[in-house]
Coordinates of C-alpha atoms in Angstrom, one line a residue:
M1 CA 32.9 12.5 -29.3
T2 CA 30.6 12.4 -26.4
T3 CA 28.8 10.6 -25.0
V4 CA 25.4 10.8 -22.1
D5 CA 26.2 8.2 -19.6
S6 CA 22.3 7.0 -19.3
R7 CA 22.1 6.5 -15.4
T8 CA 22.5 10.0 -14.5
G9 CA 19.0 10.7 -14.4
S10 CA 18.0 7.7 -12.8
T11 CA 21.2 8.7 -10.2
W12 CA 19.5 11.7 -9.6
L13 CA 15.7 10.7 -9.2
D14 CA 17.1 7.7 -6.9
L15 CA 18.4 10.5 -4.4
V16 CA 15.5 12.5 -4.6
L17 CA 13.1 9.6 -3.2
R18 CA 15.7 8.7 -0.5
F19 CA 15.7 12.6 0.4
R20 CA 12.0 12.3 0.3
A21 CA 12.2 8.5 2.6
L22 CA 14.4 11.3 4.8
G23 CA 11.5 14.1 4.7
L24 CA 8.6 11.5 5.6
I25 CA 11.5 10.3 8.3
V26 CA 11.3 13.6 10.0
A27 CA 8.0 14.5 10.0
L28 CA 6.9 11.4 11.7
V29 CA 10.0 12.4 14.9
A30 CA 8.8 16.4 14.5
L31 CA 4.8 14.5 14.6
V32 CA 6.1 12.4 16.9
G33 CA 7.8 14.3 19.2
V34 CA 5.5 17.4 19.4
T35 CA 3.0 14.4 20.5
T36 CA 5.3 13.1 23.5
A37 CA 6.0 16.9 24.8
L38 CA 2.1 17.5 25.0
N39 CA 1.3 14.0 25.8
P40 CA 3.8 12.0 27.6
R41 CA 1.6 8.7 27.8
F42 CA 1.3 9.4 23.7
L43 CA 5.6 7.1 23.2
S44 CA 4.2 5.0 26.0
G45 CA 5.0 1.0 25.6
Q46 CA 1.1 0.1 25.0
S47 CA 0.8 3.7 22.8
V48 CA 3.4 2.9 20.5
R49 CA 2.0 -1.1 19.9
D50 CA -1.3 0.1 19.3
L51 CA 0.1 1.9 16.3
L52 CA 2.2 -0.5 15.3
F53 CA -1.0 -2.9 15.0
A54 CA -2.9 -0.1 13.3
A55 CA -0.2 0.8 10.4
A56 CA -0.2 -2.9 10.1
V57 CA -2.6 -3.8 7.7
T58 CA -2.6 -0.2 5.5
L59 CA 1.2 -1.1 5.5
L60 CA 0.9 -4.2 4.0
L61 CA -2.2 -3.2 1.6
A62 CA 0.4 -0.4 0.9
C63 CA 3.3 -2.9 -0.9
G64 CA 0.6 -4.6 -3.2
M65 CA -0.4 -0.5 -4.2
T66 CA 2.9 0.6 -5.0
V67 CA 3.5 -2.2 -7.2
V68 CA 0.1 -1.3 -9.7
V69 CA 1.5 2.3 -9.2
L70 CA 4.0 1.6 -10.5
T71 CA 3.1 0.1 -13.5
R72 CA 0.6 3.6 -14.1
G73 CA -2.5 1.5 -12.5
I74 CA -4.9 2.0 -9.8
D75 CA -6.3 -1.1 -7.9
L76 CA -9.3 0.4 -5.7
S77 CA -10.7 -2.7 -5.1
V78 CA -8.7 -3.7 -2.0
G79 CA -11.0 -2.5 0.4
S80 CA -13.2 -4.7 -1.2
V81 CA -10.9 -7.9 -1.6
L82 CA -9.4 -7.5 2.4
G83 CA -13.7 -8.0 2.6
L84 CA -13.5 -10.5 1.3
S85 CA -10.7 -12.6 2.1
A86 CA -11.3 -11.7 6.0
Y87 CA -15.2 -13.0 5.5
V88 CA -14.1 -16.7 4.2
T89 CA -11.1 -17.1 6.1
G90 CA -13.2 -16.4 9.2
S91 CA -15.9 -18.4 8.1
A92 CA -13.5 -21.6 6.9
L93 CA -11.8 -20.9 10.3
S94 CA -15.7 -21.1 12.3
A95 CA -17.4 -23.1 10.6
T96 CA -15.2 -26.3 9.4
G97 CA -12.7 -26.3 12.6
M98 CA -9.8 -25.7 9.5
P99 CA -6.1 -25.2 11.4
T100 CA -5.2 -21.7 12.0
V101 CA -1.8 -22.5 9.7
F102 CA -4.1 -22.3 6.5
A103 CA -5.5 -19.1 7.3
L104 CA -2.9 -17.4 5.8
P105 CA -2.9 -19.6 2.2
L106 CA -6.1 -19.5 2.3
G107 CA -6.1 -15.8 2.7
L108 CA -3.6 -15.7 -0.1
A109 CA -5.6 -17.7 -2.8
V110 CA -8.9 -15.2 -1.8
G111 CA -6.9 -12.2 -3.2
A112 CA -4.9 -13.7 -5.7
A113 CA -8.2 -14.8 -7.4
C114 CA -9.9 -11.5 -7.2
G115 CA -6.2 -10.2 -8.2
T116 CA -6.4 -12.2 -11.3
L117 CA -10.3 -11.1 -12.3
N118 CA -9.0 -7.3 -11.8
G119 CA -5.9 -8.1 -14.3
A120 CA -8.1 -9.6 -16.8
I121 CA -10.4 -7.2 -16.6
I122 CA -7.7 -4.5 -17.7
H123 CA -5.1 -6.9 -19.8
F124 CA -7.6 -8.3 -22.4
G125 CA -10.3 -6.1 -22.1
R126 CA -8.4 -3.3 -22.0
V127 CA -10.4 -1.0 -19.5
P128 CA -9.0 1.7 -18.0
P129 CA -7.3 0.7 -14.4
L130 CA -10.4 3.3 -12.9
V131 CA -12.4 1.9 -14.1
A132 CA -12.0 -1.8 -13.7
T133 CA -11.4 -2.0 -10.4
L134 CA -14.3 0.8 -9.2
G135 CA -16.5 -2.2 -10.7
T136 CA -15.0 -5.3 -8.8
L137 CA -14.6 -2.5 -5.8
Y138 CA -18.4 -3.0 -5.8
V139 CA -18.9 -6.0 -7.1
L140 CA -16.7 -7.6 -4.6
R141 CA -18.5 -5.7 -1.7
G142 CA -21.7 -7.4 -2.9
V143 CA -20.3 -10.6 -2.9
V144 CA -19.6 -10.6 0.5
Y145 CA -22.9 -8.7 2.2
F146 CA -24.8 -11.9 -0.3
A147 CA -22.1 -13.9 1.6
A148 CA -22.2 -12.3 5.2
G149 CA -26.9 -11.8 4.6
G150 CA -26.5 -9.7 7.6
S151 CA -24.7 -12.0 10.0
R152 CA -20.6 -11.7 11.5
I153 CA -17.9 -13.7 12.9
N154 CA -17.8 -13.1 16.3
A155 CA -14.2 -13.8 18.4
S156 CA -15.9 -17.0 20.0
D157 CA -16.6 -18.1 17.2
L158 CA -12.3 -18.4 16.4
P159 CA -10.0 -20.2 17.2
P160 CA -8.0 -19.3 20.2
G161 CA -4.3 -20.1 18.3
F162 CA -5.5 -17.1 15.2
L163 CA -6.7 -14.7 18.1
D164 CA -3.6 -15.3 19.7
F165 CA -1.9 -14.4 16.3
G166 CA -3.4 -11.4 16.2
S167 CA -3.0 -9.9 19.3
G168 CA 0.6 -11.3 20.3
D169 CA 4.2 -9.9 19.7
V170 CA 7.7 -10.7 19.3
L171 CA 9.9 -8.5 21.6
G172 CA 7.0 -5.5 21.3
V173 CA 6.3 -5.5 18.0
P174 CA 3.1 -7.9 16.8
Y175 CA 2.7 -10.4 14.9
L176 CA 1.2 -8.6 12.6
F177 CA 3.3 -5.6 11.6
A178 CA 6.2 -8.3 11.7
V179 CA 4.3 -9.9 9.0
S180 CA 4.0 -6.3 6.9
V181 CA 7.5 -5.3 7.7
L182 CA 9.4 -8.7 6.0
V183 CA 6.4 -7.9 3.0
L184 CA 7.6 -4.7 2.7
A185 CA 11.4 -6.4 2.6
A186 CA 10.3 -9.1 -0.2
V187 CA 8.4 -6.6 -2.0
G188 CA 11.1 -4.3 -1.8
V189 CA 13.8 -7.0 -2.9
F190 CA 11.5 -8.3 -6.3
L191 CA 11.2 -4.3 -7.0
G192 CA 14.8 -3.2 -6.8
R193 CA 16.9 -7.1 -7.6
Y194 CA 14.6 -8.7 -10.6
R195 CA 14.0 -8.6 -13.6
A196 CA 10.1 -9.0 -13.5
G197 CA 10.4 -6.1 -10.9
R198 CA 12.6 -3.8 -12.5
D199 CA 10.1 -4.4 -15.8
L200 CA 7.1 -2.8 -13.9
Y201 CA 8.7 0.9 -13.9
A202 CA 9.9 0.4 -17.0
L203 CA 6.1 -0.2 -18.1
G204 CA 4.8 2.8 -15.6
S205 CA 8.1 5.2 -17.4
N206 CA 7.3 4.7 -20.9
P207 CA 4.9 1.6 -21.6
E208 CA 5.6 1.7 -25.5
A209 CA 9.5 1.9 -25.2
A210 CA 9.3 -1.1 -22.7
R211 CA 7.5 -3.0 -25.1
L212 CA 9.7 -2.4 -27.8
A213 CA 12.3 -3.1 -26.1
G214 CA 11.1 -6.6 -25.5
V215 CA 8.9 -6.2 -21.8
P216 CA 6.5 -8.7 -21.6
A217 CA 3.9 -6.4 -20.6
G218 CA 0.2 -8.3 -20.6
R219 CA 2.0 -10.8 -17.9
R220 CA 3.9 -8.4 -15.8
L221 CA 0.7 -6.2 -15.6
M222 CA -0.9 -9.7 -14.7
T223 CA 2.0 -9.9 -12.2
A224 CA 1.4 -6.3 -11.1
Y225 CA -2.2 -7.4 -9.9
V226 CA -2.1 -10.5 -8.9
L227 CA -0.2 -9.7 -6.5
S228 CA -1.9 -6.5 -5.1
G229 CA -5.3 -9.1 -5.1
A230 CA -2.9 -11.4 -2.8
L231 CA -1.2 -9.1 -0.3
A232 CA -5.7 -8.1 0.6
G233 CA -5.5 -11.4 1.1
L234 CA -3.6 -11.7 2.8
G235 CA -4.2 -8.5 4.6
G236 CA -8.1 -9.7 5.2
V237 CA -6.8 -12.6 7.3
L238 CA -4.2 -9.9 9.6
Y239 CA -7.9 -8.0 9.8
A240 CA -9.6 -10.8 10.9
A241 CA -7.3 -11.7 13.8
R242 CA -6.5 -8.6 14.9
F243 CA -10.0 -7.4 15.4
G244 CA -12.0 -10.8 15.5
T245 CA -15.3 -9.5 14.8
V246 CA -15.9 -9.7 11.1
D247 CA -19.3 -8.7 8.8
A248 CA -19.7 -7.2 5.3
S249 CA -18.3 -3.6 6.4
A250 CA -15.1 -4.9 6.7
G251 CA -12.4 -2.6 4.7
Y252 CA -15.4 -0.6 3.6
G253 CA -13.6 2.6 2.2
M254 CA -9.9 1.0 3.2
E255 CA -8.9 1.6 -0.5
L256 CA -8.5 5.7 -0.1
D257 CA -6.3 5.0 2.6
V258 CA -4.2 2.8 0.9
V259 CA -3.7 5.3 -2.3
A260 CA -3.1 8.1 0.4
A261 CA -0.6 6.5 1.6
V262 CA 1.1 5.5 -1.1
V263 CA 1.3 8.9 -2.9
V264 CA 2.6 10.9 0.2
G265 CA 4.9 8.1 0.2
G266 CA 6.7 8.9 -2.7
V267 CA 5.5 6.7 -4.8
A268 CA 4.4 8.5 -8.2
I269 CA 0.6 8.4 -9.6
F270 CA 1.9 8.7 -12.5
G271 CA 4.1 5.8 -12.8
G272 CA 7.1 4.3 -13.5
S273 CA 9.2 5.4 -10.0
G274 CA 9.0 4.9 -5.8
T275 CA 9.2 2.7 -3.4
T276 CA 7.9 0.2 -0.8
L277 CA 10.2 2.0 1.8
G278 CA 8.0 5.2 0.9
A279 CA 5.0 3.8 0.8
G280 CA 5.8 2.4 4.5
L281 CA 7.1 5.7 5.7
G282 CA 3.3 7.6 4.2
A283 CA 1.2 4.7 6.0
L284 CA 3.2 5.0 9.1
L285 CA 3.0 8.8 8.7
L286 CA -0.7 8.7 7.8
T287 CA -1.2 6.3 11.3
V288 CA 0.0 8.4 13.7
I289 CA -1.5 11.6 12.3
D290 CA -4.5 10.0 13.1
N291 CA -4.0 9.5 16.6
A292 CA -1.6 12.3 17.6
L293 CA -4.1 14.8 16.4
P294 CA -7.1 13.9 18.3
V295 CA -4.6 14.0 21.2
L296 CA -3.4 17.5 20.7
R297 CA -7.4 18.1 20.6
I298 CA -7.9 19.1 16.8
D299 CA -10.2 18.8 15.2
Q300 CA -11.1 15.8 12.8
F301 CA -12.2 18.1 9.3
W302 CA -8.5 19.3 10.1
Q303 CA -7.3 16.2 10.2
Q304 CA -8.7 15.0 6.6
A305 CA -7.2 18.3 6.1
I306 CA -4.0 18.0 6.9
V307 CA -3.7 14.5 4.9
G308 CA -5.2 15.8 1.5
A309 CA -2.8 19.3 1.4
L310 CA -0.4 16.1 1.9
I311 CA -1.7 14.8 -1.4
L312 CA -1.7 17.0 -2.8
A313 CA 1.8 18.8 -2.2
A314 CA 3.2 15.1 -3.0
I315 CA 1.7 15.0 -6.7
A316 CA 2.9 18.7 -7.2
L317 CA 7.1 16.8 -5.7
D318 CA 6.5 14.7 -8.8
R319 CA 5.2 16.6 -11.6
L320 CA 8.4 19.1 -9.9
V321 CA 10.5 16.0 -10.2
S322 CA 9.3 14.8 -13.6
V323 CA 9.6 18.2 -15.3
R324 CA 13.6 18.8 -13.6
A325 CA 14.7 15.5 -14.4
A326 CA 13.3 15.8 -18.6
R327 CA 14.9 18.9 -18.2
A328 CA 17.9 17.8 -16.9
L329 CA 18.5 15.2 -19.5
R330 CA 17.2 17.4 -22.5
R331 CA 20.4 19.7 -21.3
K332 CA 23.0 17.1 -21.6
G333 CA 21.4 15.4 -24.8
S334 CA 22.1 18.6 -26.5
H335 CA 25.8 18.3 -25.7
V336 CA 26.6 15.0 -27.4

């Protein structure tokens, strides 16, 4: 009796995902090449450095968003969590004289607390992720506005070492971008090599089957939202270090950029497939678009239209991949 290799479908999907990553790289190279041909200064050392600075925070938040979207969820509160973390960290550094080395753990703790709140509302309250995180988006933003009270933290209030971290680089690569890439790699290893990470794919692919297989759905869901919140909190620290000036509007509206980066990067909005590498490439591509199109003298409206078209194309491709994979599995099953 013929048996079906259960890995066939997943291998096929892995090949598709790798192809999509290659497509993003090709798009990046093409866009940079055209822009540089028209304006050679676009690829100057300072311009590349500025691009990496601009992409660092979005790339970091995209890693956390990827983990959540894999479970068929979404975290719309990341911009507000970033703003809260940036303000809390900046206030602690300026008011208490806290050593700069404690800024990262503080931001992670603030973000993890917010992520725990999101996870608890979704898991224990049985509230849909879209509704739950939309609510915490507004609640946390209100907390930031209340705490700030119309004031702001200026660069002169922050320790020089903290600002040096935000503007420094190693071998031409900004510290902030290096931190984001390290986080991307770590989350990628977690998702690909550890059982808890693989469980997130299972939950997104088929929640009921995953539960029947013994996956601790509630615990994994909490892990996803705590991780997303923690990385948004870390993003708040990087934001404060980069800009120096922090007010209640820090990170406002950023959640839409992060979701766009994740979807364009090939993470299925329906859950179950995607990689942090793809999300990172999506963040880089959108950053390059934002910086290249003004150089090409293309109106801002068309910038937004291009991003929207990329999102729609990515979702359409996700549906095509899932439909073709389902058909392939059915054909295999019919030959058993």
